[in-house]
Short mmCIF file of C-alpha atoms in Angstrom, two decimals:
data_model
loop_
_atom_site.label_atom_id
_atom_site.label_comp_id
_atom_site.label_asym_id
_atom_site.label_seq_id
_atom_site.Cartn_x
_atom_site.Cartn_y
_atom_site.Cartn_z
CA MET A 1 4.39 -10.41 -2.43
CA LYS A 2 1.56 -11.28 -0.06
CA LYS A 3 -1.18 -8.71 0.26
CA PRO A 4 -1.53 -6.75 3.52
CA VAL A 5 -3.93 -8.32 6.01
CA LEU A 6 -7.31 -7.14 7.31
CA LEU A 7 -8.23 -9.06 10.47
CA ALA A 8 -11.87 -9.31 11.63
CA VAL A 9 -12.53 -10.52 15.19
CA ASP A 10 -15.93 -11.36 16.76
CA ASP A 11 -17.20 -14.18 18.94
CA ASP A 12 -20.67 -14.07 17.32
CA PRO A 13 -20.54 -16.37 14.25
CA GLN A 14 -23.26 -14.46 12.37
CA VAL A 15 -21.61 -11.08 12.93
CA LEU A 16 -18.19 -12.51 12.03
CA ASN A 17 -19.56 -14.00 8.80
CA ALA A 18 -21.18 -10.69 7.90
CA ILE A 19 -18.11 -8.54 8.51
CA GLU A 20 -15.86 -11.00 6.67
CA ARG A 21 -18.26 -11.03 3.70
CA ASP A 22 -18.41 -7.23 3.51
CA LEU A 23 -14.65 -6.83 3.84
CA ARG A 24 -13.95 -9.35 1.10
CA GLN A 25 -16.49 -7.78 -1.22
CA GLU A 26 -14.88 -4.36 -1.03
CA PHE A 27 -11.19 -4.96 -0.29
CA ARG A 28 -10.16 -8.39 -1.60
CA ARG A 29 -8.43 -6.90 -4.62
CA ASP A 30 -5.77 -5.18 -2.50
CA TYR A 31 -5.94 -6.97 0.88
CA ARG A 32 -6.11 -10.44 2.37
CA VAL A 33 -9.02 -10.86 4.80
CA LEU A 34 -8.52 -13.12 7.83
CA ARG A 35 -10.93 -13.89 10.68
CA ALA A 36 -10.79 -14.95 14.32
CA ALA A 37 -13.61 -16.09 16.62
CA SER A 38 -12.01 -14.85 19.87
CA GLY A 39 -9.47 -12.40 21.18
CA GLU A 40 -7.07 -15.22 22.03
CA GLU A 41 -7.32 -16.68 18.52
CA ALA A 42 -6.77 -13.23 17.02
CA LEU A 43 -3.68 -12.67 19.18
CA ALA A 44 -2.22 -15.99 18.03
CA THR A 45 -2.86 -14.96 14.41
CA LEU A 46 -1.14 -11.62 14.98
CA GLN A 47 1.91 -13.28 16.50
CA GLU A 48 2.13 -15.67 13.56
CA LEU A 49 1.91 -12.76 11.10
CA GLN A 50 4.72 -11.00 12.95
CA GLN A 51 6.92 -14.09 12.89
CA ARG A 52 6.37 -14.42 9.14
CA ASP A 53 7.03 -10.70 8.72
CA GLU A 54 3.71 -10.20 6.91
CA PRO A 55 2.09 -6.76 6.77
CA LEU A 56 -1.02 -6.01 8.86
CA ALA A 57 -3.11 -3.05 7.71
CA LEU A 58 -6.15 -3.09 10.00
CA VAL A 59 -7.79 -4.97 12.88
CA LEU A 60 -11.55 -4.70 13.33
CA ALA A 61 -12.46 -6.21 16.72
CA ASP A 62 -15.71 -6.56 18.67
CA GLN A 63 -15.62 -5.08 22.18
CA ARG A 64 -17.72 -7.62 24.12
CA MET A 65 -15.92 -10.94 23.84
CA PRO A 66 -15.31 -13.47 26.63
CA GLY A 67 -11.71 -13.58 27.79
CA LEU A 68 -9.69 -11.03 25.87
CA GLN A 69 -11.97 -8.10 25.08
CA GLY A 70 -11.73 -5.87 22.03
CA VAL A 71 -9.94 -2.91 23.62
CA GLU A 72 -7.37 -5.20 25.27
CA LEU A 73 -6.75 -6.99 21.96
CA LEU A 74 -6.27 -3.71 20.11
CA GLU A 75 -3.82 -2.49 22.75
CA GLN A 76 -1.71 -5.63 22.25
CA THR A 77 -2.04 -5.22 18.49
CA ARG A 78 -0.36 -1.84 18.82
CA GLN A 79 2.63 -3.46 20.49
CA LEU A 80 2.99 -6.05 17.73
CA PHE A 81 2.09 -3.82 14.75
CA PRO A 82 2.48 -0.15 15.77
CA ASP A 83 1.42 1.18 12.36
CA ALA A 84 -1.68 -0.98 11.85
CA LYS A 85 -5.06 0.75 12.09
CA ARG A 86 -7.18 -0.39 15.05
CA VAL A 87 -11.00 -0.18 14.92
CA LEU A 88 -13.41 -1.17 17.68
CA LEU A 89 -16.76 -2.72 16.70
CA THR A 90 -19.36 -1.93 19.35
CA ALA A 91 -23.06 -1.68 20.14
CA TYR A 92 -24.80 1.59 20.89
CA ALA A 93 -24.75 0.94 24.64
CA ASP A 94 -20.92 0.76 24.62
CA THR A 95 -20.22 3.99 22.76
CA GLU A 96 -19.01 5.80 25.86
CA ALA A 97 -16.50 3.03 26.59
CA ALA A 98 -15.40 3.14 22.96
CA ILE A 99 -14.74 6.88 23.15
CA ARG A 100 -12.69 6.42 26.31
CA ALA A 101 -10.71 3.69 24.55
CA ILE A 102 -9.94 6.01 21.66
CA ASN A 103 -8.48 8.53 24.10
CA GLN A 104 -6.71 6.08 26.41
CA ALA A 105 -5.71 3.19 24.13
CA ARG A 106 -5.24 5.44 21.09
CA LEU A 107 -7.65 3.52 18.89
CA ASP A 108 -8.14 4.92 15.41
CA TYR A 109 -11.93 4.64 15.23
CA TYR A 110 -15.02 2.82 16.45
CA LEU A 111 -17.93 1.53 14.38
CA MET A 112 -21.49 0.88 15.45
CA LYS A 113 -23.44 -2.32 14.90
CA PRO A 114 -25.24 -2.80 12.58
CA TRP A 115 -23.33 -1.16 9.71
CA ASP A 116 -25.95 -1.72 7.02
CA PRO A 117 -25.66 -0.48 4.32
CA PRO A 118 -21.86 -0.92 4.36
CA GLN A 119 -21.48 1.45 1.37
CA GLU A 120 -22.46 4.29 3.71
CA LEU A 121 -21.62 3.14 7.25
CA LEU A 122 -18.54 0.93 6.82
CA TYR A 123 -16.58 1.38 3.62
CA PRO A 124 -15.97 5.18 3.67
CA THR A 125 -14.42 5.02 7.15
CA LEU A 126 -12.25 1.99 6.37
CA HIS A 127 -11.12 3.49 3.05
CA ASP A 128 -9.96 6.62 4.85
CA LEU A 129 -8.07 4.61 7.45
CA LEU A 130 -6.44 2.33 4.88
CA THR A 131 -5.44 5.28 2.71
CA ALA A 132 -3.69 6.81 5.72
CA TRP A 133 -1.98 3.47 6.44
CA GLN A 134 -0.75 3.12 2.84
CA VAL A 135 0.99 6.52 3.04
CA SER A 136 3.45 5.24 5.65
CA TYR A 137 3.50 1.59 4.57
CA LYS A 138 6.73 0.36 3.04
CA PRO A 139 6.30 -3.09 1.48
CA ARG A 140 8.75 -5.68 2.71
CA PHE A 141 11.56 -6.31 0.28
CA GLN A 142 10.90 -9.50 -1.66
CA GLY A 143 14.16 -11.30 -2.17
CA VAL A 144 17.44 -12.09 -0.47
CA ARG A 145 18.47 -9.88 2.44
CA LEU A 146 22.07 -9.64 3.60
CA ILE A 147 22.80 -8.43 7.13
CA GLY A 148 26.38 -7.59 8.00
CA PHE A 149 28.93 -4.94 8.90
CA GLN A 150 29.89 -2.33 6.33
CA TRP A 151 33.61 -2.91 6.90
CA SER A 152 33.48 -6.71 6.91
CA PRO A 153 35.50 -8.27 4.05
CA LEU A 154 33.19 -11.31 4.07
CA SER A 155 30.11 -9.08 3.80
CA HIS A 156 31.74 -7.36 0.83
CA GLU A 157 32.52 -10.72 -0.78
CA LEU A 158 28.90 -11.85 -0.43
CA LYS A 159 27.59 -8.57 -1.84
CA ASP A 160 29.83 -8.96 -4.87
CA PHE A 161 28.76 -12.58 -5.30
CA LEU A 162 25.03 -11.78 -5.25
CA ALA A 163 25.49 -8.80 -7.55
CA GLY A 164 27.60 -10.90 -9.91
CA TYR A 165 24.67 -13.29 -10.44
CA LEU A 166 22.16 -10.40 -10.70
CA VAL A 167 20.36 -11.62 -7.59
CA ALA A 168 18.03 -8.95 -6.22
CA TYR A 169 19.15 -8.45 -2.65
CA GLN A 170 18.83 -5.89 0.12
CA TRP A 171 21.91 -4.84 2.09
CA LEU A 172 21.25 -4.08 5.77
CA ASP A 173 24.09 -2.59 7.80
CA PHE A 174 23.75 -4.01 11.32
CA GLU A 175 25.31 -0.95 12.93
CA THR A 176 23.08 1.67 11.33
CA ASN A 177 19.84 -0.06 10.31
CA PRO A 178 17.26 -0.84 13.04
CA ASP A 179 15.50 -3.27 10.69
CA ALA A 180 18.71 -5.29 10.48
CA GLN A 181 18.82 -5.76 14.22
CA LEU A 182 15.15 -6.81 14.36
CA LEU A 183 15.54 -9.26 11.48
CA LEU A 184 18.62 -10.77 13.06
CA VAL A 185 16.72 -11.44 16.29
CA ARG A 186 13.85 -13.05 14.36
CA SER A 187 16.28 -15.25 12.45
CA GLY A 188 17.62 -16.66 15.71
CA TYR A 189 21.17 -15.37 15.28
CA THR A 190 23.29 -12.75 17.05
CA ALA A 191 25.83 -10.15 15.95
CA ALA A 192 28.57 -12.75 16.45
CA ASP A 193 27.06 -14.79 13.60
CA LEU A 194 27.22 -12.02 10.97
CA PRO A 195 27.05 -11.88 8.05
CA VAL A 196 23.64 -13.53 7.82
CA VAL A 197 21.72 -14.14 4.59
CA ILE A 198 17.92 -14.30 4.87
CA PHE A 199 16.12 -15.85 1.92
CA GLU A 200 12.66 -15.08 0.60
CA ASP A 201 11.11 -17.92 2.61
CA ASN A 202 12.61 -16.34 5.78
CA THR A 203 15.13 -19.13 6.31
CA ALA A 204 18.59 -17.85 7.15
CA LEU A 205 22.26 -18.86 6.89
CA ALA A 206 24.99 -17.45 9.12
CA ASN A 207 28.53 -16.96 7.78
CA PRO A 208 27.60 -18.77 4.55
CA THR A 209 30.02 -19.72 1.83
CA ARG A 210 29.31 -18.82 -1.79
CA THR A 211 28.54 -22.49 -2.40
CA ASP A 212 25.95 -22.47 0.40
CA ILE A 213 24.17 -19.50 -1.17
CA ALA A 214 24.46 -20.89 -4.69
CA GLY A 215 22.72 -24.08 -3.64
CA ARG A 216 19.82 -22.09 -2.15
CA LEU A 217 19.57 -19.97 -5.30
CA GLY A 218 19.24 -23.03 -7.51
CA LEU A 219 22.67 -22.89 -9.16
CA ALA A 220 23.86 -26.36 -10.18
CA GLN A 221 26.68 -27.77 -8.06
CA THR A 222 27.15 -31.20 -9.61
CA ALA A 223 27.45 -32.38 -13.19
CA SER A 224 24.51 -34.30 -14.62
CA GLN A 225 26.47 -36.47 -17.08
CA ASP A 226 29.39 -38.86 -16.86
CA LEU A 227 31.08 -37.66 -20.05
CA TYR A 228 30.97 -34.38 -22.00
CA ASP A 229 32.14 -33.48 -25.48
CA VAL A 230 33.64 -30.20 -24.26
CA VAL A 231 34.10 -28.58 -20.87
CA VAL A 232 34.67 -24.82 -20.78
CA ILE A 233 36.62 -23.62 -17.74
CA GLY A 234 35.63 -20.03 -17.01
CA ALA A 235 32.51 -18.04 -17.83
CA GLY A 236 33.97 -14.77 -19.02
CA PRO A 237 33.17 -13.47 -22.53
CA ALA A 238 35.40 -16.11 -24.15
CA GLY A 239 33.96 -18.98 -22.10
CA LEU A 240 30.36 -17.95 -22.62
CA ALA A 241 30.95 -17.61 -26.36
CA SER A 242 32.37 -21.14 -26.40
CA ALA A 243 29.35 -22.38 -24.46
CA VAL A 244 26.88 -20.73 -26.83
CA TYR A 245 28.53 -22.12 -29.97
CA GLY A 246 29.28 -25.53 -28.49
CA ALA A 247 25.72 -26.06 -27.27
CA SER A 248 24.15 -24.66 -30.43
CA GLU A 249 26.17 -27.10 -32.54
CA GLY A 250 25.04 -30.13 -30.59
CA LEU A 251 28.05 -30.73 -28.37
CA ARG A 252 27.44 -31.89 -24.82
CA THR A 253 28.76 -28.72 -23.24
CA LEU A 254 29.58 -27.96 -19.61
CA VAL A 255 30.80 -24.62 -18.23
CA ILE A 256 32.57 -24.40 -14.86
CA GLU A 257 32.89 -20.95 -13.26
CA ARG A 258 34.62 -20.35 -9.94
CA GLN A 259 33.30 -16.84 -9.23
CA ALA A 260 30.61 -15.03 -11.25
CA PRO A 261 29.75 -14.83 -14.96
CA GLY A 262 31.54 -12.23 -17.03
CA GLY A 263 34.99 -12.36 -15.45
CA GLN A 264 36.66 -8.96 -15.28
CA ALA A 265 34.42 -7.69 -18.07
CA GLY A 266 31.40 -8.56 -15.91
CA THR A 267 32.43 -5.94 -13.34
CA SER A 268 32.61 -3.14 -15.92
CA SER A 269 29.99 -0.44 -15.38
CA ARG A 270 29.88 0.47 -19.07
CA ILE A 271 31.31 -1.13 -22.21
CA GLU A 272 30.94 1.36 -25.04
CA ASN A 273 33.13 -0.08 -27.79
CA TYR A 274 31.47 -3.48 -28.23
CA LEU A 275 30.02 -4.01 -31.69
CA GLY A 276 26.26 -3.65 -31.98
CA PHE A 277 25.59 -1.64 -28.81
CA PRO A 278 25.86 2.03 -29.80
CA THR A 279 24.78 3.29 -26.37
CA GLY A 280 26.93 0.75 -24.51
CA LEU A 281 25.92 -1.82 -21.91
CA SER A 282 27.21 -2.98 -18.56
CA GLY A 283 29.50 -5.96 -18.33
CA SER A 284 27.05 -7.81 -16.07
CA GLU A 285 24.24 -7.27 -18.57
CA LEU A 286 26.33 -8.66 -21.41
CA ALA A 287 27.44 -11.62 -19.31
CA HIS A 288 23.94 -12.56 -18.22
CA ARG A 289 22.54 -12.28 -21.72
CA ALA A 290 25.21 -14.73 -22.86
CA TRP A 291 24.67 -16.92 -19.76
CA MET A 292 20.95 -17.27 -20.45
CA GLN A 293 21.60 -17.80 -24.15
CA ALA A 294 24.00 -20.68 -23.40
CA ILE A 295 21.48 -22.31 -21.04
CA ARG A 296 18.65 -21.91 -23.56
CA LEU A 297 20.74 -23.66 -26.20
CA GLY A 298 21.47 -26.58 -23.91
CA ALA A 299 24.74 -25.81 -22.13
CA GLU A 300 25.10 -26.93 -18.52
CA ILE A 301 26.73 -24.57 -16.01
CA LEU A 302 28.30 -25.33 -12.63
CA ALA A 303 28.87 -22.31 -10.39
CA PRO A 304 30.58 -21.45 -8.21
CA GLN A 305 32.92 -24.38 -8.69
CA GLU A 306 36.66 -24.43 -9.22
CA VAL A 307 38.80 -26.81 -11.25
CA THR A 308 41.98 -27.71 -9.36
CA GLU A 309 43.59 -30.32 -11.61
CA LEU A 310 43.65 -31.42 -15.26
CA CYS A 311 45.05 -34.74 -16.38
CA VAL A 312 44.79 -36.97 -19.44
CA GLN A 313 43.52 -40.53 -19.05
CA ASP A 314 43.29 -42.80 -22.12
CA GLY A 315 42.74 -39.81 -24.40
CA TYR A 316 40.01 -38.37 -22.18
CA LYS A 317 40.52 -35.30 -19.99
CA ALA A 318 39.78 -35.68 -16.30
CA LEU A 319 39.02 -32.54 -14.34
CA THR A 320 39.14 -32.56 -10.54
CA LEU A 321 37.00 -29.96 -8.75
CA SER A 322 37.67 -28.32 -5.41
CA ASN A 323 34.91 -30.40 -3.81
CA GLY A 324 36.77 -33.59 -4.80
CA SER A 325 34.46 -34.68 -7.62
CA GLU A 326 35.77 -35.57 -11.08
CA ILE A 327 34.43 -34.76 -14.53
CA ARG A 328 35.47 -36.50 -17.74
CA THR A 329 35.41 -34.86 -21.15
CA ARG A 330 36.73 -35.37 -24.66
CA ALA A 331 37.89 -31.75 -25.08
CA VAL A 332 38.57 -28.71 -22.90
CA VAL A 333 38.48 -24.99 -23.61
CA MET A 334 40.50 -22.99 -21.07
CA THR A 335 39.04 -19.51 -20.63
CA THR A 336 40.20 -18.84 -17.08
CA GLY A 337 40.91 -15.17 -17.67
CA VAL A 338 43.06 -13.01 -15.42
CA SER A 339 42.94 -11.56 -11.93
CA TYR A 340 44.14 -8.18 -10.66
CA ARG A 341 47.63 -7.93 -9.27
CA THR A 342 47.87 -6.98 -5.62
CA LEU A 343 49.35 -3.71 -4.41
CA GLU A 344 52.11 -4.36 -1.90
CA VAL A 345 52.24 -1.35 0.44
CA PRO A 346 52.05 -1.07 4.25
CA GLY A 347 48.56 -1.66 5.67
CA ILE A 348 47.00 -2.94 2.44
CA HIS A 349 46.27 -6.52 3.48
CA GLU A 350 44.53 -5.55 6.72
CA LEU A 351 42.16 -3.16 4.91
CA THR A 352 41.39 -5.24 1.81
CA GLY A 353 37.62 -5.58 1.62
CA ALA A 354 37.25 -2.75 4.18
CA GLY A 355 37.77 0.29 2.00
CA VAL A 356 40.45 -1.20 -0.26
CA TYR A 357 39.06 -3.07 -3.26
CA TYR A 358 40.49 -4.80 -6.31
CA GLY A 359 38.47 -4.10 -9.42
CA ALA A 360 35.35 -2.02 -9.85
CA ALA A 361 33.56 -3.12 -6.62
CA ARG A 362 30.32 -1.59 -7.89
CA THR A 363 28.50 -2.79 -4.78
CA GLU A 364 30.39 -0.20 -2.72
CA ALA A 365 29.75 2.80 -4.97
CA ARG A 366 26.71 4.12 -3.07
CA THR A 367 28.60 4.07 0.22
CA CYS A 368 31.06 6.55 -1.30
CA GLU A 369 28.46 9.30 -1.63
CA GLN A 370 29.98 12.74 -1.06
CA GLN A 371 33.35 11.18 -0.17
CA ASP A 372 36.78 11.21 -1.80
CA VAL A 373 37.85 8.01 -3.53
CA TYR A 374 41.09 7.02 -5.24
CA ILE A 375 41.73 4.78 -8.23
CA VAL A 376 45.13 3.27 -8.95
CA GLY A 377 45.70 2.42 -12.61
CA GLY A 378 45.35 3.91 -16.06
CA GLY A 379 43.66 1.23 -18.15
CA ASN A 380 40.13 1.07 -19.52
CA SER A 381 38.85 -0.74 -16.44
CA ALA A 382 40.09 2.10 -14.25
CA GLY A 383 38.50 4.69 -16.52
CA GLN A 384 35.13 2.93 -16.57
CA ALA A 385 35.22 2.61 -12.78
CA ALA A 386 36.02 6.31 -12.42
CA MET A 387 33.06 7.32 -14.56
CA TYR A 388 30.74 5.12 -12.51
CA LEU A 389 32.05 6.26 -9.13
CA ALA A 390 31.87 9.92 -10.17
CA THR A 391 28.07 9.58 -10.04
CA TYR A 392 28.25 9.11 -6.26
CA ALA A 393 31.58 10.32 -4.91
CA ARG A 394 32.44 13.94 -4.19
CA ARG A 395 35.77 13.60 -5.98
CA VAL A 396 37.49 10.77 -7.84
CA PHE A 397 41.27 10.82 -8.14
CA ILE A 398 43.03 8.62 -10.72
CA LEU A 399 46.65 7.91 -9.80
CA ILE A 400 49.03 7.10 -12.66
CA ARG A 401 52.80 6.77 -12.68
CA GLY A 402 53.26 8.39 -16.08
CA GLU A 403 52.44 11.76 -17.53
CA SER A 404 49.07 10.96 -19.12
CA LEU A 405 46.50 8.26 -19.88
CA ALA A 406 47.04 8.37 -23.63
CA ALA A 407 49.24 5.28 -23.80
CA SER A 408 46.97 2.99 -21.74
CA MET A 409 43.33 4.12 -22.10
CA SER A 410 40.91 4.39 -25.03
CA ALA A 411 40.44 7.91 -26.40
CA TYR A 412 36.66 7.94 -25.80
CA LEU A 413 37.18 7.24 -22.09
CA ILE A 414 39.86 9.92 -21.74
CA GLU A 415 37.48 12.44 -23.30
CA GLN A 416 34.68 11.45 -20.92
CA LEU A 417 36.98 11.77 -17.91
CA ASN A 418 38.14 15.21 -19.02
CA GLN A 419 34.52 16.34 -19.26
CA THR A 420 33.61 15.07 -15.77
CA PRO A 421 34.22 17.89 -13.28
CA ASN A 422 34.72 15.76 -10.17
CA VAL A 423 37.34 13.47 -11.74
CA GLU A 424 40.97 14.51 -11.41
CA ILE A 425 44.07 12.84 -12.87
CA LEU A 426 47.16 12.82 -10.63
CA PRO A 427 50.20 12.10 -12.85
CA TYR A 428 53.52 10.81 -11.52
CA SER A 429 51.71 9.56 -8.43
CA GLN A 430 51.48 6.27 -6.60
CA VAL A 431 50.13 4.90 -3.34
CA VAL A 432 52.88 4.03 -0.86
CA GLY A 433 50.70 3.23 2.15
CA VAL A 434 47.15 3.06 3.53
CA ARG A 435 45.94 3.75 7.06
CA GLY A 436 42.88 3.12 9.17
CA GLN A 437 41.59 1.30 12.23
CA ASP A 438 38.91 -1.14 11.05
CA HIS A 439 38.52 0.50 7.61
CA LEU A 440 40.38 2.76 5.21
CA GLU A 441 40.73 6.33 6.46
CA GLU A 442 43.83 7.71 4.72
CA VAL A 443 46.06 7.05 1.73
CA VAL A 444 49.73 7.96 1.61
CA LEU A 445 50.73 9.26 -1.82
CA ASN A 446 54.11 9.84 -3.38
CA ASN A 447 54.17 12.51 -6.08
CA ASN A 448 57.58 13.02 -7.68
CA GLY A 449 59.31 12.18 -4.42
CA THR A 450 56.99 14.18 -2.17
CA GLU A 451 54.84 12.26 0.28
CA GLU A 452 51.35 13.43 1.15
CA VAL A 453 48.65 11.97 3.41
CA ARG A 454 45.05 12.40 2.22
CA PRO A 455 41.70 11.33 3.69
CA ALA A 456 39.99 8.62 1.61
CA ARG A 457 36.76 6.69 1.77
CA ALA A 458 37.80 3.99 -0.69
CA LEU A 459 40.74 2.87 -2.81
CA PHE A 460 40.10 0.88 -6.01
CA ILE A 461 43.10 -0.91 -7.51
CA PHE A 462 43.64 -1.70 -11.22
CA ILE A 463 47.39 -2.29 -11.56
CA GLY A 464 47.55 -4.92 -14.23
CA ALA A 465 46.59 -8.54 -14.30
CA LYS A 466 48.05 -12.00 -14.01
CA PRO A 467 46.64 -15.12 -15.70
CA SER A 468 44.61 -17.48 -13.53
CA THR A 469 46.59 -20.53 -14.63
CA GLU A 470 48.69 -21.48 -11.60
CA TRP A 471 46.90 -24.81 -11.18
CA VAL A 472 47.44 -25.99 -14.77
CA CYS A 473 50.96 -24.84 -15.72
CA LYS A 474 52.42 -28.20 -14.70
CA THR A 475 50.26 -29.92 -17.32
CA VAL A 476 50.02 -27.31 -20.06
CA VAL A 477 52.96 -25.18 -21.21
CA CYS A 478 52.80 -21.53 -20.14
CA ASP A 479 55.19 -18.67 -20.85
CA HIS A 480 57.30 -17.02 -18.16
CA LYS A 481 54.34 -14.84 -17.09
CA GLY A 482 51.95 -17.77 -16.79
CA TYR A 483 49.99 -17.24 -20.03
CA LEU A 484 48.93 -20.35 -21.96
CA LEU A 485 50.90 -21.03 -25.14
CA THR A 486 48.92 -22.18 -28.17
CA GLY A 487 49.22 -22.94 -31.86
CA ARG A 488 52.35 -21.94 -33.78
CA ASP A 489 54.02 -20.61 -30.63
CA LEU A 490 54.53 -24.22 -29.59
CA VAL A 491 56.52 -25.16 -32.69
CA THR A 492 58.28 -21.93 -33.75
CA ASP A 493 59.71 -20.85 -30.40
CA PRO A 494 62.78 -23.01 -29.69
CA ARG A 495 62.19 -22.69 -25.94
CA TYR A 496 59.03 -24.77 -26.28
CA ALA A 497 59.89 -26.92 -29.27
CA GLU A 498 59.81 -30.12 -27.23
CA ALA A 499 56.34 -29.41 -25.84
CA TRP A 500 54.41 -30.53 -28.94
CA LYS A 501 55.11 -34.21 -29.65
CA HIS A 502 52.49 -35.12 -32.24
CA ASN A 503 52.57 -35.69 -36.00
CA ARG A 504 50.23 -32.87 -36.97
CA GLU A 505 50.69 -29.20 -36.16
CA PRO A 506 48.63 -27.85 -33.25
CA TYR A 507 45.44 -26.06 -34.14
CA LEU A 508 45.49 -22.28 -33.80
CA LEU A 509 44.15 -22.17 -30.21
CA GLU A 510 45.36 -25.60 -29.10
CA THR A 511 47.75 -26.01 -26.17
CA CYS A 512 50.52 -28.60 -25.94
CA VAL A 513 47.90 -31.15 -24.83
CA PRO A 514 45.83 -32.26 -27.85
CA GLY A 515 42.18 -31.45 -27.32
CA VAL A 516 42.88 -28.76 -24.73
CA PHE A 517 42.36 -25.27 -26.15
CA ALA A 518 42.81 -21.78 -24.73
CA ALA A 519 40.94 -18.56 -25.49
CA GLY A 520 40.63 -15.09 -24.05
CA ASP A 521 42.87 -13.12 -21.72
CA SER A 522 44.73 -16.11 -20.23
CA ARG A 523 46.13 -17.07 -23.65
CA ALA A 524 49.56 -15.76 -24.61
CA GLY A 525 49.28 -13.08 -27.28
CA ALA A 526 45.56 -12.44 -26.78
CA MET A 527 44.22 -8.90 -27.07
CA ALA A 528 42.51 -7.76 -23.87
CA ARG A 529 39.21 -6.71 -25.40
CA VAL A 530 35.72 -8.16 -25.02
CA ALA A 531 35.18 -8.53 -28.77
CA SER A 532 38.49 -10.38 -29.14
CA ALA A 533 37.64 -12.75 -26.29
CA VAL A 534 34.21 -13.51 -27.78
CA GLY A 535 35.83 -14.17 -31.15
CA GLU A 536 38.43 -16.54 -29.72
CA GLY A 537 35.84 -18.40 -27.65
CA SER A 538 33.75 -18.95 -30.77
CA MET A 539 36.75 -20.04 -32.84
CA ALA A 540 37.79 -22.56 -30.20
CA ILE A 541 34.65 -24.61 -30.87
CA LYS A 542 35.62 -24.91 -34.54
CA PHE A 543 38.92 -26.49 -33.49
CA VAL A 544 37.14 -28.69 -30.93
CA HIS A 545 35.08 -30.12 -33.81
CA GLN A 546 38.22 -30.77 -35.86
CA TYR A 547 39.87 -32.50 -32.91
CA LEU A 548 36.82 -34.68 -32.17
CA ASP A 549 36.61 -35.69 -35.83
CA GLU A 550 40.18 -37.00 -35.93
#
């Protein structure tokens, strides 16, 4: 963060040197002192500061300068920096003109030459003015700024992407935030270009893709090696565990993640049943601890990148990415996880990302303040989302088809929900429609055959999951639901008996393709818990070693 600027202006070199020296001596700790030898030079400096969006605290300008005089300069300063303090430096003979300028041009003060000693005649006045300026000064946010429309699905997607990588960013709603409109003009774009991402160096991208932003944030987009020992596809808890153990044991390890680290667990507001964290931790915190641990140990991570094809070539595995590049590896660990199933009711597709969200959508929680929100689903993810949203929303309604949550949610979460006064469970209920113009306004509920229309600010959907394996089921055997089959399931189930065609039995987490393993939620028979996924991801590396040693 650059320090606020103090600008000294005088056409007399000796006076300018003296005022600059005194300002630096007293204020250099908290301010940056700049100088200008004329009114025109000072105006150019002010315009440059405005373009760079740098803060200006005070201008101290001499009155008698050729060309642009002090009062005229300070009047233009007010137009460029309305909050900056403006002080006129004048001789005794010009005091009457200075007083008139204070009244007419609304200057903050005038100072007499000479000001020696500055401890008595300069510093007290400037300290008072700067203290008053600091009261109203709001430092410019240092980081990524995202300008968009609240109800834009693409804006929502970018917010989730930045939050998923724990990037500090500022959201600016173009319709309600005057700063957003000013920043957009300075960036050279218009409302038609939204959303616009402005980076810390003030460069901007309009309608960017996640890959565009990732490149600017320093996330790797291309592999650094021609051949890896193991490639992990997916950076959820299972994938990150594989990366940590693979890298720590000396394997050339690459992780490819198509969205954000943590998978579904990464969106959880609070995980309270994970071993070793008695007070719980957020899913994003757990994911980023593991992410940094994997990198520290030597793993390489590509994100966001998506694998679209897996094939075997001469014993090696060739992975094709969505950008057309190819990566070769000796072994693969599939940890692709699952994605939420979509709710098929009238109006849902038009409002997805504009009040209707799949998963926790933590980036939208603050916009639900003092509003009613609805959650569809009765699993742990739904319960954790309800507890988080209850901090902001007026009321949180959980819609479940059955009588209670006991069969689908952990007991500790049910107890927390029962103790939260603004959370209400609606049994035997389901959403049969959603309504709204450009965003969600109403939900249509069916409760035991009775339809009811209710106002709603947001609808969060957790109605089960499907494995993210569509792209690989032609190469690797999956069950009828799309989950990856591994280990003994390949040889004991007669439906898949022909899938394994090798002399040895498959390793516990090995798919029908030797050297391709599966772990976590996308594996058939896996338990949908973070601890289980971490365990399977770690175990997979043991079997990778056994396969590579064959």
